[in-house]
XYZ file of C-alpha atoms in Angstrom:
496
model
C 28.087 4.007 10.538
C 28.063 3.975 14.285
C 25.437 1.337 16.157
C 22.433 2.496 16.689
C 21.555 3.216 20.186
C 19.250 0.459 21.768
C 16.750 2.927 23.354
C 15.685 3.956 19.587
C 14.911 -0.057 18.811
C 11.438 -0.933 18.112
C 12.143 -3.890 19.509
C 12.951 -2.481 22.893
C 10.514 0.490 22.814
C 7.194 -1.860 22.116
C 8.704 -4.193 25.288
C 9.247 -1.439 27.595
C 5.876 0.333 26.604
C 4.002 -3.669 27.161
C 6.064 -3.646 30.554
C 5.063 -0.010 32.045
C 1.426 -0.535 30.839
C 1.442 -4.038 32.631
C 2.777 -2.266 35.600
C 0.332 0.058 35.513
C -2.740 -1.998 35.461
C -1.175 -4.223 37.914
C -0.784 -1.338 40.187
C -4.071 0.256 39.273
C -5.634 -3.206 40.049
C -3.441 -3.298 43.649
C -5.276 0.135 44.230
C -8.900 -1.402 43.512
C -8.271 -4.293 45.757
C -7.077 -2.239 48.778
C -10.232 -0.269 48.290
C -12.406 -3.200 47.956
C -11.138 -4.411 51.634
C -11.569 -1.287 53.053
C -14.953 -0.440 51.847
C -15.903 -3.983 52.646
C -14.209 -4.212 56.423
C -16.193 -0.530 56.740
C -19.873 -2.137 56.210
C -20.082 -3.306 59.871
C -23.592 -3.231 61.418
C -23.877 -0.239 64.293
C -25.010 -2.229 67.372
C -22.212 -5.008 66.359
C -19.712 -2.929 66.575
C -20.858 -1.838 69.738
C -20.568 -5.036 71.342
C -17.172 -5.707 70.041
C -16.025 -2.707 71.512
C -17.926 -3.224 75.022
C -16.409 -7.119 75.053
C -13.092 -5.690 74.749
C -13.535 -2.809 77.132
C -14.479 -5.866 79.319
C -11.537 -7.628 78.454
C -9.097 -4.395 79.476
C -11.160 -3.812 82.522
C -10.099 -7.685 83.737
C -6.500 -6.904 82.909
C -6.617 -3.887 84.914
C -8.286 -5.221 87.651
C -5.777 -8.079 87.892
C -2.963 -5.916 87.795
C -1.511 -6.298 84.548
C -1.746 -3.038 83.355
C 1.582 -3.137 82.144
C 0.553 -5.932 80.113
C -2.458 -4.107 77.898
C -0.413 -3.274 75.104
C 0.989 -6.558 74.305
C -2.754 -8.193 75.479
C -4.371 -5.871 72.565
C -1.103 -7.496 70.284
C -1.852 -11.007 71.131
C -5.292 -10.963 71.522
C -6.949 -8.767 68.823
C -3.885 -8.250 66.548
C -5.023 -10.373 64.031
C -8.573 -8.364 63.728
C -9.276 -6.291 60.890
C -10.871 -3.366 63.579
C -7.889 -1.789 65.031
C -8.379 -1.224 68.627
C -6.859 1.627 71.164
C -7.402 2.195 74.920
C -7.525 5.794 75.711
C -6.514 5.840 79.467
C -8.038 8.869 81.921
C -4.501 10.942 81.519
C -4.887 10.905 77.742
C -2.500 7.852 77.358
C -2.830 5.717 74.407
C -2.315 2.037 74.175
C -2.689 1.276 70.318
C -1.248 -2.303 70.138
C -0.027 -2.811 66.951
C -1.945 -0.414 64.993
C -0.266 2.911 65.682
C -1.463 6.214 67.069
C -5.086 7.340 66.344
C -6.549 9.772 65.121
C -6.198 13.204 67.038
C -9.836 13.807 66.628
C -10.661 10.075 68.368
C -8.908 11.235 71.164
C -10.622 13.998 71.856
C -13.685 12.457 71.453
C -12.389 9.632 74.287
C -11.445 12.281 76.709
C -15.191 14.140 76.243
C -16.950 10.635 76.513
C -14.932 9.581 79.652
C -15.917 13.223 81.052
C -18.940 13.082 80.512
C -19.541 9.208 81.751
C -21.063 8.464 78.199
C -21.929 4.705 77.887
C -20.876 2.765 75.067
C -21.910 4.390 71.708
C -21.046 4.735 68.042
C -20.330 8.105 66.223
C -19.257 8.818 62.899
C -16.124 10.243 62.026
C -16.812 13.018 59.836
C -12.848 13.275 58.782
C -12.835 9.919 57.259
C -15.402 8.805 54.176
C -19.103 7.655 54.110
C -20.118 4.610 56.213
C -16.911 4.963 58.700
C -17.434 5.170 62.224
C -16.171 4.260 65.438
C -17.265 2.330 68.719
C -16.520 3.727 72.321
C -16.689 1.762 75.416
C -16.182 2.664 78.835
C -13.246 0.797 80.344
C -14.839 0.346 84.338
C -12.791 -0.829 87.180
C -14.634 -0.822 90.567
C -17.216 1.111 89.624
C -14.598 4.020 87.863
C -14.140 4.568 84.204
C -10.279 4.372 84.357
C -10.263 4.630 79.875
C -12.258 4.233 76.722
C -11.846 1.785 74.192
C -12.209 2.744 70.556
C -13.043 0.586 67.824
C -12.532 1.345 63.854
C -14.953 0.237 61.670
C -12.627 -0.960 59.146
C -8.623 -0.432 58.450
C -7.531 2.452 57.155
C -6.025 2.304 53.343
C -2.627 2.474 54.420
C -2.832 0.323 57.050
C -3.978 -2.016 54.368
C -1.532 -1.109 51.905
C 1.183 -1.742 54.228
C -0.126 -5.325 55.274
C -0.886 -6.322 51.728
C 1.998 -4.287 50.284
C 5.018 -6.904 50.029
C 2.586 -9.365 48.791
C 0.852 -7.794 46.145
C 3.846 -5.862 45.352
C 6.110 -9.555 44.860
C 3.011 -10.529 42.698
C 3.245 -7.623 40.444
C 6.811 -8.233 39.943
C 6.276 -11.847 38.880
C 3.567 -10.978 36.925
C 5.733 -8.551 34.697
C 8.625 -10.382 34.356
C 7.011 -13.684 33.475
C 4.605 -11.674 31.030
C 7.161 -9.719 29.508
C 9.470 -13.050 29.332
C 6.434 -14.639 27.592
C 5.901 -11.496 25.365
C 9.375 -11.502 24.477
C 9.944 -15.112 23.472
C 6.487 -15.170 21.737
C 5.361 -11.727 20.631
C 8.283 -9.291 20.205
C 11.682 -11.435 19.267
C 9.886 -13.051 16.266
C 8.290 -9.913 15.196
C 12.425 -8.323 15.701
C 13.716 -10.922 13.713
C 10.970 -10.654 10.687
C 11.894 -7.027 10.457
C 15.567 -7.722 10.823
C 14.567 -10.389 7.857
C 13.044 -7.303 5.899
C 16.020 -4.829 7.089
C 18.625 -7.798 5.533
C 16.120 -8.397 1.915
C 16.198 -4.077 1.472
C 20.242 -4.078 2.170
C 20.680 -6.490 -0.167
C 18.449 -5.541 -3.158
C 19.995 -2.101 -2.456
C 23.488 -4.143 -3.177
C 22.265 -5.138 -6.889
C 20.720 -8.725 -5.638
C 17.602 -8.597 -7.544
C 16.317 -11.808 -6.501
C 16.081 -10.298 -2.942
C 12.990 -11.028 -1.116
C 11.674 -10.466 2.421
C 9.679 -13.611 4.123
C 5.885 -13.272 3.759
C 4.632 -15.612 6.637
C 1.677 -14.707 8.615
C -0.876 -12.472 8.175
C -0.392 -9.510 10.203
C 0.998 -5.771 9.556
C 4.517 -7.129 9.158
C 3.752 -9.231 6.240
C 1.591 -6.684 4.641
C 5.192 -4.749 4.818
C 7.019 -7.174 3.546
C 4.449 -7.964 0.617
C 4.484 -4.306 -0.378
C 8.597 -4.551 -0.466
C 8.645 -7.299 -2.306
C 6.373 -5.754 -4.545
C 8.086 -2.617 -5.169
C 11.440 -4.531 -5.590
C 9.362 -6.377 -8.375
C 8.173 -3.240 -9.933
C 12.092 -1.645 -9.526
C 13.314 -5.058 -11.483
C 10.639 -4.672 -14.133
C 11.436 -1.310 -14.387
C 15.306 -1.448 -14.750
C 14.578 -4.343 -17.544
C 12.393 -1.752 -19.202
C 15.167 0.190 -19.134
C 17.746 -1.962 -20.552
C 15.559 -2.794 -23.038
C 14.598 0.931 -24.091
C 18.088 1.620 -24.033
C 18.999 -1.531 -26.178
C 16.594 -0.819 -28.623
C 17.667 3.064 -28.389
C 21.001 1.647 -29.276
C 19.515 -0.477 -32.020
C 17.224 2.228 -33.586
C 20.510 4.710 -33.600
C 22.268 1.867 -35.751
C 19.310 1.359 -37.981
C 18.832 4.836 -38.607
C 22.533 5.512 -39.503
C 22.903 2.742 -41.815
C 19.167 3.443 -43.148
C 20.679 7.394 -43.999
C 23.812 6.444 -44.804
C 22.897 4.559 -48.143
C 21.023 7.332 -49.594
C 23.983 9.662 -48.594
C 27.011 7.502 -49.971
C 25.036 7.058 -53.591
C 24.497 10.982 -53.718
C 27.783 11.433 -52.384
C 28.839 8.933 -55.400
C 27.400 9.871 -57.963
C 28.292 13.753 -57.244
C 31.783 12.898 -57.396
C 31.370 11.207 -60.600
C 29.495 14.370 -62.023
C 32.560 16.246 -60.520
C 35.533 14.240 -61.940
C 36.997 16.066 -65.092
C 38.500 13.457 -66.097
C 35.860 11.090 -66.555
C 33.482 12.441 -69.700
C 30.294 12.200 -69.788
C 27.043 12.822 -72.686
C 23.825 14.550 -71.654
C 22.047 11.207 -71.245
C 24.430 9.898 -68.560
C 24.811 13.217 -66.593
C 20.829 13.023 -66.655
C 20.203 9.613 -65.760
C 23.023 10.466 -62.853
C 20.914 13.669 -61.428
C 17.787 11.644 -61.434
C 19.374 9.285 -59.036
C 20.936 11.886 -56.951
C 17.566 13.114 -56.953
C 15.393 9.932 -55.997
C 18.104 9.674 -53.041
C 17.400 12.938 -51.917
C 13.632 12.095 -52.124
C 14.171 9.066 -50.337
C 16.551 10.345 -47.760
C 13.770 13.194 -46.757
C 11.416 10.136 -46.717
C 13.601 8.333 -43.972
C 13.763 12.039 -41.694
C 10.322 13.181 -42.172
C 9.116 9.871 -41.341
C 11.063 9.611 -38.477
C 10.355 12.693 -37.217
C 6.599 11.935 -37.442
C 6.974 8.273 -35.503
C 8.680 10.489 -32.719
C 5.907 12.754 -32.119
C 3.365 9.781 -32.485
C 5.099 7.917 -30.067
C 5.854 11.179 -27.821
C 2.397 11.509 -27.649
C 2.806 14.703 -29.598
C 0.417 15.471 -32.913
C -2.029 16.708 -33.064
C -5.827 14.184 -32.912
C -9.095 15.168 -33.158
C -11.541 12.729 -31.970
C -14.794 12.904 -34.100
C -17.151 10.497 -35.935
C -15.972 9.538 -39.507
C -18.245 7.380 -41.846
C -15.634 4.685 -42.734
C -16.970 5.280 -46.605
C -15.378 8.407 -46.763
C -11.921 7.298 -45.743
C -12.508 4.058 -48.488
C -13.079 6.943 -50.969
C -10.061 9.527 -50.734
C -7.713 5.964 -50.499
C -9.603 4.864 -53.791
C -9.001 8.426 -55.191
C -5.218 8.380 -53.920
C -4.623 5.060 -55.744
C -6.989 3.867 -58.609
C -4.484 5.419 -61.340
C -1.376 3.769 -59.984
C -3.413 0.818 -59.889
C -4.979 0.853 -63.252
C -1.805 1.213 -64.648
C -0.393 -2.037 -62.376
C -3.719 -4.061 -63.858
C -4.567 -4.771 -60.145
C -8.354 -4.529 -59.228
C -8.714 -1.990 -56.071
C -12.238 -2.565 -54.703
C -14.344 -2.022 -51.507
C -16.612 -3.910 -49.474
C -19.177 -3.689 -46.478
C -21.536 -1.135 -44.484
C -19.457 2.280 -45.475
C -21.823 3.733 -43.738
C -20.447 2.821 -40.498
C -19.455 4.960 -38.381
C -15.540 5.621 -36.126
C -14.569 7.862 -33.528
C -10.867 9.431 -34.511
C -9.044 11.995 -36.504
C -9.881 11.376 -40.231
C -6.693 12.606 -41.289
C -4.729 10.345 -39.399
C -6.964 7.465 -40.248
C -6.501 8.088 -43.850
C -2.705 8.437 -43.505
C -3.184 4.880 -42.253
C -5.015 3.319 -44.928
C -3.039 5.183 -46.987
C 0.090 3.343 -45.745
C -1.479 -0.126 -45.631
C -3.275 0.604 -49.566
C 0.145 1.490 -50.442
C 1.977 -1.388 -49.356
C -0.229 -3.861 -50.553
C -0.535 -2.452 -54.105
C 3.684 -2.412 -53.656
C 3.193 -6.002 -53.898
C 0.658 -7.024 -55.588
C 1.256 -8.270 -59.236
C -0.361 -7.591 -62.467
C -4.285 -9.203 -62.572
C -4.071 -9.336 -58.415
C -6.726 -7.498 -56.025
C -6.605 -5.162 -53.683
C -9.401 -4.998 -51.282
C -10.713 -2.735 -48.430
C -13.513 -3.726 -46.242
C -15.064 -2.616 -43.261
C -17.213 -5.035 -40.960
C -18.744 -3.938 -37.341
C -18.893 -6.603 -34.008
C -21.789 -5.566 -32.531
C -22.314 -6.248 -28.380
C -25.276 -5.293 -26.441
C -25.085 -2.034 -24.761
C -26.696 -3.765 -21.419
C -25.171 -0.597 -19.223
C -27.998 1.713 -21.381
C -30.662 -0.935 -20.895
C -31.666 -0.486 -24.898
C -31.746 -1.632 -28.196
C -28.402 0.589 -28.800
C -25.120 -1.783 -29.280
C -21.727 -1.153 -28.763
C -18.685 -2.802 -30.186
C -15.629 -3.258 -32.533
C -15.270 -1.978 -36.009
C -12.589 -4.079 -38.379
C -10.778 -1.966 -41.477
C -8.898 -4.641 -43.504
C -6.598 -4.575 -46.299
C -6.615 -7.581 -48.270
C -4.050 -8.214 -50.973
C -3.276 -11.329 -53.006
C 0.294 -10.574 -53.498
C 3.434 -12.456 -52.754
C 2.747 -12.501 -48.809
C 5.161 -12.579 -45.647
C 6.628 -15.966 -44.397
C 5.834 -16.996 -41.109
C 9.002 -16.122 -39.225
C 8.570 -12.684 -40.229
C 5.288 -12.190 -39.308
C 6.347 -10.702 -35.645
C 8.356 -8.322 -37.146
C 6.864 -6.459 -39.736
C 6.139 -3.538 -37.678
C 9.535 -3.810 -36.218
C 11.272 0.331 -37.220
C 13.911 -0.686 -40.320
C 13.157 -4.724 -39.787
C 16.464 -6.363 -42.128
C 14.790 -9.545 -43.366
C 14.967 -9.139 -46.751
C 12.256 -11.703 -47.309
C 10.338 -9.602 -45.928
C 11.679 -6.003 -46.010
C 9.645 -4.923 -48.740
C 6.306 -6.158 -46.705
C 8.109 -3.446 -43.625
C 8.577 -1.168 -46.341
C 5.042 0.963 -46.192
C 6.169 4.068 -47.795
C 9.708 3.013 -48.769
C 10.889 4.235 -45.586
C 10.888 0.821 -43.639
C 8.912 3.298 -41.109
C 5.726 2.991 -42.758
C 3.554 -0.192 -40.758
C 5.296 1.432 -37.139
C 3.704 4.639 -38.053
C 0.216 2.643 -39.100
C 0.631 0.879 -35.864
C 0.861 4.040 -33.345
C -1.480 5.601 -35.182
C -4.411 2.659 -34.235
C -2.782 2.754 -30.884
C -3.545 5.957 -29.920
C -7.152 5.698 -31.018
C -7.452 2.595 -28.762
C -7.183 -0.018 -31.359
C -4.887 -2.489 -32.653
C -3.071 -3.881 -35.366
C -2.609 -6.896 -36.628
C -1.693 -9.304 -39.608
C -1.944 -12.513 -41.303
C -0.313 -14.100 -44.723
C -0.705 -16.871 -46.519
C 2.404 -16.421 -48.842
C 1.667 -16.310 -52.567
C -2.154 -16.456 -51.701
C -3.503 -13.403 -49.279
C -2.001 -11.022 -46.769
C -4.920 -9.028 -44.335
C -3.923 -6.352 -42.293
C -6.631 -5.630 -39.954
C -7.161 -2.675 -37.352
C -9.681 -2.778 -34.701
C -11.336 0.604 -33.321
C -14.189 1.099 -31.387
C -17.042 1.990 -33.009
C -19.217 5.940 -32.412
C -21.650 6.041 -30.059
C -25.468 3.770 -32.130
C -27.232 7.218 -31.435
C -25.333 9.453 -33.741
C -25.000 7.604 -36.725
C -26.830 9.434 -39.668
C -29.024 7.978 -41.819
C -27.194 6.121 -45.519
């Protein structure tokens, strides 16, 4: 990659664009003091003007009269050189003397030559080709009683003859003015704000270059380090997000190994015990061929289990399935789980009972509600020996609804399954709604439906009605599996 070219810096462009702008209100200001001077060396009273230009008409007339006429030019140099009026002597043969100040005006000399004809005494007229408030003073130059000239008088400099006096000066001012301001700028404005962004440039090329610990300089408090906090938050978002990754596709990797091995036992005992059935050689009664198709058949059960429930944790988790979101009295969920499971638990000797306000109400799809007490119910009665309890209760966490302003409350409503079975140790506690979790202490607490899919399914199922999940165990004593959802709206519960 060639070097970039040092007209497209930002760097360079921002100094350039401080130096012209300087320039130009330097200039601009040159321009305002030139008129200033002018329009000040204009406001001359009439009658003193007047005088001036009669004293030096005066002064020529001595000259003359002494024979230096010769000598008037360099006289006007010497004498009145230094004067902000510039002064010219208008001889009777149209000659002009102007000193130092150049020729004047055409229309001045005209005037002269009328005046002088006409024997005018000294006077002031304005000068209609230059601005407001500019005039100019004629006196007679008289020598024995003649007018031999005219003197004329400006009220005031013209611009360029101010501009070219105060020129050099103003011009060697400007030029120390930008380069010690832009020197200043440079060490103190531009260079550090270069080398911050060079800093930022350096952090990007090397998080680019897999250094994930790359981060740009956040000192100060201006637009640059707004920049570079922004960077250095994406680049923490980009790290987050490639560990997200790794991890998805480490548990991707995991999940594809549990899921093998979790179809692949099924599928080697049917595959065994169909080979068995199929050997000739091997002879076997009714009993044994029967008792060997009811275990091909259990695995076929159970391996339709594993797929189905997969299938139906992968649309939960897609975001797929279908939810309804309606008010559901938490009674009749307790009932259709009681209906489900009072047999199986008759026949187990456990007690299944229910307790609290069923008359609370939910907001969420019944069905998928019931599918997760279902699950939980299940589980519990799984493990739960002969002369335990099972027990489902509901209990509401009321919180004033202050946004309404009424007597109406808002708040939390708590499903638990209680069981007094042999529990979950600790350690395993995190990890019972872990997809296929291999404890075997506690793989028949993951078990749910016999899947070892059944508490991840309970658990996205609360999570996409905005609740959550969780457990406790006490072994040998009580395990509680509680799920939190927020409760329907005070106003449309029914009455009982």
């Amino acid at each position: 990659m060639s070097e970039r070219a040092w007209y497209r810096s930002l760097y360079w462009r921002i100094a350039i664009g401080f130096v012209a702008c300087l320039a130009i209100a330097l200039v601009a200001q040159a321009v305002f003091f030139v008129w200033i001077i002018v329009r000040g060396e204009r406001n001359v009273p009439a009658r003193a003007l007047t005088v001036f230009a009669t004293v030096v008409a005066n002064d020529i007339a001595g000259e003359i009269e002494g024979q230096r006429e010769a000598e008037i030019e360099r006289h006007l140099v010497d004498r009145y050189g230094s004067l902000p009026r510039p002064i010219w002597v208008i001889t009777k043969d149209r000659r002009v003397v102007s000193g130092n100040w150049g020729p004047p005006p055409p229309g001045l000399i005209r005037r002269a030559g009328e005046r002088m004809a006409r024997g005018a005494a000294a006077g002031l007229d304005p000068i209609e080709s230059f601005r407001a408030r500019r005039a100019a003073a004629f006196a007679p130059v008289i020598v024995r009683g003649q007018t031999v000239g005219m003197v004329i008088v400006l009220a005031g400099r013209p611009p360029n003859v101010v501009a070219r006096q105060f020129g050099p000066l103003l011009l060697l001012i400007a030029l120390g003015l930008v380069v010690g301001a832009g020197a200043v700028a440079s060490a103190l404005i531009f260079r550090p704000a270069s080398r911050r962004l060079e800093a930022l440039a350096d952090t990007a090329r090397r998080l680019g270059a897999g250094d994930v610990t790359a981060r740009a300089p956040e000192t100060g408090g201006d637009e640059i380090t707004r920049v570079a906090r922004a960077f250095n938050q994406m680049a923490i978002d980009l790290v987050q997000r490639a560990e997200a990754l790794q991890t998805s596709d480490r548990l991707r990797r995991q999940l594809l190994a549990d899921v093998s091995h979790e179809l692949m036992t099924p599928l080697t005992a049917i595959r065994g015990y169909l080979e068995t059935l199929d050997m000739p050689s091997i002879a076997l009664d009714a009993d044994a061929r029967s008792r060997y198709v009811g275990i091909v058949r259990e695995e076929t059960s159970r391996l339709e289990r594993i797929i189905g429930d997969l299938l139906e944790l992968a649309r939960l988790e897609a975001g797929g399935g279908s939810f309804s979101r309606e008010d559901v009295a938490v009674g009749q969920l307790f009932a259709r789980v009681l209906a489900r499971h009072e047999h199986p638990a008759r026949e187990q000797g456990v007690a299944l009972e229910t307790e609290g306000d069923q008359s609370i109400l939910v907001q969420g799809d019944p069905l998928r509600l019931e599918q997760a007490l279902q699950n939980l119910a299940a589980n519990a009665l799984r493990h739960t020996p002969s002369g335990g309890r099972v027990r489902l209760s509901v209990e509401r966490r009321d919180e004033p609804d202050t946004a309404r302003g009424g007597p109406e409350s808002l708040g939390e409503v708590i499903l638990s399954v209680r069981d007094t079975g042999s529990g979950i140790q600790p350690d395993h506690l995190p990890h019972v709604f872990d997809r296929f979790y291999k404890a075997d202490a506690s793989r028949a607490e993951s078990t749910g439906t016999g899947s070892g899919l059944g508490l991840s399914i309970v658990k996205t199922i609360v999570e996409r009605h905005g609740g959550r999940i969780t457990v406790r165990s006490e072994p040998n004593v009580e395990t509680v599996f509680e799920i939190v959802l927020p409760d329907a709206d005070p106003r449309s519960f029914s009455a009982g």
